[in-house]
Short mmCIF file of C-alpha atoms in Angstrom, two decimals:
data_model
loop_
_atom_site.label_atom_id
_atom_site.label_comp_id
_atom_site.label_asym_id
_atom_site.label_seq_id
_atom_site.Cartn_x
_atom_site.Cartn_y
_atom_site.Cartn_z
CA MET A 1 -79.38 47.97 40.74
CA GLU A 2 -77.75 44.54 40.83
CA GLU A 3 -74.95 43.79 43.27
CA THR A 4 -71.43 43.89 41.95
CA LEU A 5 -69.22 40.85 42.26
CA LEU A 6 -67.15 42.71 44.86
CA GLU A 7 -70.26 43.30 47.00
CA LYS A 8 -71.22 39.62 46.70
CA LEU A 9 -67.71 38.57 47.71
CA LYS A 10 -67.80 40.83 50.78
CA LYS A 11 -71.13 39.28 51.83
CA ALA A 12 -69.76 35.78 51.30
CA LYS A 13 -66.77 36.56 53.54
CA LYS A 14 -69.11 37.51 56.39
CA TYR A 15 -70.27 33.89 56.61
CA HIS A 16 -66.92 33.00 58.17
CA GLY A 17 -66.42 33.67 61.85
CA ALA A 18 -68.32 32.74 64.95
CA GLU A 19 -71.93 33.80 65.30
CA PHE A 20 -72.76 31.46 68.21
CA ILE A 21 -70.62 29.66 70.79
CA CYS A 22 -72.16 26.45 72.16
CA PHE A 23 -71.22 24.81 75.44
CA PHE A 24 -72.04 21.08 75.37
CA ASN A 25 -72.93 18.58 78.07
CA ASN A 26 -69.81 16.50 77.26
CA GLY A 27 -67.51 19.47 77.86
CA LYS A 28 -66.96 20.39 74.20
CA VAL A 29 -67.22 23.98 73.03
CA ARG A 30 -68.08 24.60 69.39
CA GLU A 31 -68.51 27.68 67.26
CA ASP A 32 -71.24 28.11 64.70
CA ASP A 33 -70.63 30.44 61.79
CA LEU A 34 -73.36 32.54 60.20
CA ILE A 35 -74.43 29.81 57.77
CA ASN A 36 -75.02 27.30 60.60
CA ALA A 37 -76.44 29.98 62.87
CA LYS A 38 -79.15 30.73 60.31
CA ARG A 39 -80.39 27.19 60.87
CA ILE A 40 -81.61 28.19 64.33
CA GLN A 41 -85.03 28.67 62.71
CA GLU A 42 -85.16 24.85 62.45
CA ALA A 43 -85.47 24.74 66.24
CA LYS A 44 -89.23 25.08 66.13
CA ASP A 45 -89.73 22.63 63.27
CA PRO A 46 -91.54 19.59 64.66
CA LYS A 47 -89.60 17.38 62.23
CA THR A 48 -86.23 18.17 63.82
CA PHE A 49 -86.52 15.15 66.12
CA ASP A 50 -86.95 13.02 62.99
CA LEU A 51 -83.23 13.56 62.31
CA ILE A 52 -82.39 11.87 65.60
CA SER A 53 -84.95 9.12 65.04
CA GLU A 54 -83.56 8.42 61.58
CA VAL A 55 -80.00 7.98 62.84
CA LEU A 56 -81.06 5.71 65.70
CA TYR A 57 -83.25 3.64 63.37
CA LYS A 58 -80.52 3.23 60.74
CA ALA A 59 -77.96 2.29 63.38
CA THR A 60 -80.34 -0.30 64.85
CA GLU A 61 -81.01 -1.68 61.37
CA SER A 62 -77.27 -1.84 60.66
CA TYR A 63 -76.48 -3.52 64.00
CA ALA A 64 -79.27 -6.07 63.43
CA GLN A 65 -77.32 -7.37 60.43
CA ARG A 66 -74.23 -8.06 62.55
CA TYR A 67 -75.07 -8.43 66.24
CA ASP A 68 -77.59 -9.86 68.64
CA PHE A 69 -78.95 -7.28 71.08
CA ASP A 70 -81.91 -6.41 73.25
CA SER A 71 -81.35 -2.65 73.61
CA VAL A 72 -79.74 0.30 71.86
CA GLU A 73 -78.50 3.55 73.32
CA MET A 74 -77.56 6.88 71.72
CA ASP A 75 -75.52 9.66 73.29
CA LEU A 76 -76.84 13.14 72.61
CA GLU A 77 -74.65 16.20 72.62
CA LEU A 78 -76.71 19.22 73.63
CA GLY A 79 -75.23 22.68 73.63
CA LEU A 80 -76.22 25.82 75.48
CA ILE A 81 -76.09 28.57 72.84
CA TYR A 82 -74.56 32.00 73.40
CA LYS A 83 -74.05 34.81 70.92
CA ALA A 84 -70.35 35.02 70.11
CA ARG A 85 -70.17 38.57 71.46
CA ASP A 86 -71.19 37.21 74.89
CA VAL A 87 -68.14 34.94 75.15
CA GLU A 88 -64.49 36.02 75.56
CA ASP A 89 -61.62 33.54 75.36
CA GLY A 90 -63.98 30.60 75.89
CA THR A 91 -65.57 32.16 78.98
CA ILE A 92 -69.10 33.50 79.19
CA ILE A 93 -69.12 37.20 80.05
CA GLU A 94 -70.76 37.84 83.41
CA ASN A 95 -74.54 38.36 83.37
CA ARG A 96 -74.92 37.19 79.77
CA GLU A 97 -77.77 34.82 79.03
CA PRO A 98 -77.98 32.02 76.47
CA ILE A 99 -80.53 31.88 73.67
CA PRO A 100 -83.64 31.00 75.73
CA GLY A 101 -85.14 27.52 75.42
CA ILE A 102 -83.15 26.44 72.34
CA VAL A 103 -80.27 23.96 72.30
CA ARG A 104 -77.73 22.87 69.69
CA ILE A 105 -78.03 19.13 69.14
CA TYR A 106 -75.68 16.51 67.72
CA THR A 107 -76.33 12.79 67.62
CA GLY A 108 -73.49 10.89 69.25
CA SER A 109 -72.28 7.36 69.81
CA ILE A 110 -74.76 4.53 69.42
CA THR A 111 -74.23 1.22 71.20
CA SER A 112 -76.13 -2.05 71.25
CA TYR A 113 -76.36 -4.32 74.30
CA LEU A 114 -77.45 -7.87 75.09
CA ASP A 115 -78.19 -8.57 78.76
CA GLY A 116 -76.26 -5.41 79.69
CA GLU A 117 -73.11 -6.35 77.74
CA GLN A 118 -72.09 -4.31 74.70
CA THR A 119 -72.45 -6.27 71.45
CA SER A 120 -71.75 -3.62 68.82
CA GLY A 121 -68.15 -3.80 67.69
CA ARG A 122 -68.24 -0.58 65.75
CA ASP A 123 -69.72 2.79 66.56
CA TYR A 124 -72.22 3.86 63.93
CA TYR A 125 -71.46 7.50 64.78
CA ARG A 126 -67.76 7.13 63.92
CA TYR A 127 -68.64 6.36 60.31
CA GLY A 128 -70.02 9.84 59.80
CA PHE A 129 -73.70 9.03 60.02
CA GLY A 130 -74.50 11.63 62.67
CA LYS A 131 -76.89 14.56 62.35
CA GLN A 132 -76.95 18.00 63.90
CA SER A 133 -79.41 20.84 64.21
CA PHE A 134 -81.12 23.18 66.67
CA ILE A 135 -84.21 22.23 68.70
CA THR A 136 -86.25 23.72 71.53
CA PHE A 137 -85.58 21.83 74.74
CA LYS A 138 -89.29 21.53 75.45
CA GLN A 139 -89.95 20.07 71.99
CA LEU A 140 -87.07 17.59 72.43
CA MET A 141 -88.50 16.35 75.75
CA LYS A 142 -91.99 16.03 74.27
CA ALA A 143 -90.72 14.12 71.22
CA ILE A 144 -88.68 11.71 73.36
CA GLN A 145 -91.67 11.08 75.61
CA GLU A 146 -93.94 10.43 72.61
CA SER A 147 -91.34 8.16 70.99
CA GLY A 148 -91.46 5.58 73.78
CA LEU A 149 -87.71 5.87 74.35
CA ASP A 150 -86.05 6.14 77.74
CA TYR A 151 -84.16 9.34 78.53
CA THR A 152 -81.31 10.11 80.90
CA GLY A 153 -80.48 13.77 81.47
CA PRO A 154 -81.89 17.08 82.67
CA GLU A 155 -85.67 17.35 82.37
CA THR A 156 -86.02 21.12 81.81
CA PHE A 157 -84.09 23.83 80.00
CA GLU A 158 -83.29 25.49 83.35
CA GLU A 159 -81.84 22.23 84.76
CA PHE A 160 -79.81 21.79 81.56
CA LYS A 161 -78.52 25.38 81.75
CA GLU A 162 -77.54 24.96 85.43
CA GLN A 163 -75.62 21.75 84.72
CA ILE A 164 -73.77 23.30 81.76
CA LEU A 165 -72.81 26.38 83.80
CA GLN A 166 -71.35 24.14 86.53
CA GLY A 167 -68.71 23.20 83.95
CA LYS A 168 -68.67 19.47 84.69
CA PRO A 169 -69.35 17.13 81.75
CA PHE A 170 -72.44 14.92 82.03
CA ASP A 171 -74.22 12.35 79.89
CA ILE A 172 -77.45 12.73 77.99
CA LYS A 173 -78.76 9.51 76.49
CA ILE A 174 -81.80 8.07 74.82
CA SER A 175 -82.29 4.33 74.78
CA ALA A 176 -84.73 1.67 73.66
CA ASN A 177 -85.45 -1.64 75.35
CA LEU A 178 -86.18 -3.99 72.44
CA ASN A 179 -87.15 -7.09 74.42
CA GLU A 180 -90.20 -8.72 72.97
CA LYS A 181 -92.59 -9.22 75.86
CA GLU A 182 -95.58 -11.45 75.60
CA ASP A 183 -98.82 -9.64 76.10
CA THR A 184 -100.21 -10.91 79.39
CA LYS A 185 -103.46 -8.98 79.13
CA PRO A 186 -106.47 -10.91 77.88
CA THR A 187 -107.50 -9.86 74.41
CA GLN A 188 -110.71 -7.90 74.39
CA ARG A 189 -113.02 -8.34 71.48
CA THR A 190 -115.17 -5.49 70.38
CA LYS A 191 -118.38 -5.87 68.53
CA THR A 192 -119.12 -3.74 65.58
CA ARG A 193 -122.65 -2.91 64.70
#
């Protein structure tokens, strides 16, 4: 038997309200409702890091039209995820554990620099070009390492969890040194047979 409109409306209403509470490295606390919480399955998708890459690439491309720079840097907001029932009045209930190995991720401010001085006059992030999702911490570290970017922040999920639970905001950044360096290695020629 097909659902009545009333039953559909009751289901729709359940999407409102906190499903997860996320505690971020920058001190922010955000709630995720059921619709966003369902996206936690994206955490294991290897393409999740592509969202971050896309934002950083587009910001770099945009800055290249306006500024001279030799490096770009992006702030990442990573959140430790708790089920809403494990948090009361913004405080984690004693002995409650976060969702293991998965973090909430938001792209943050992006800045360009030339010789260590900021050159970007506008923040790409402020124009609403950010992305957000869920990702496993291990997958995030692997993707950053494979990307060739530099990373500043905790190296493991346990280190990240410890720092969040200390309650002091801290930075997590990825950056790219874009200096063109001349290849000083002699070129090797290979023979094909």
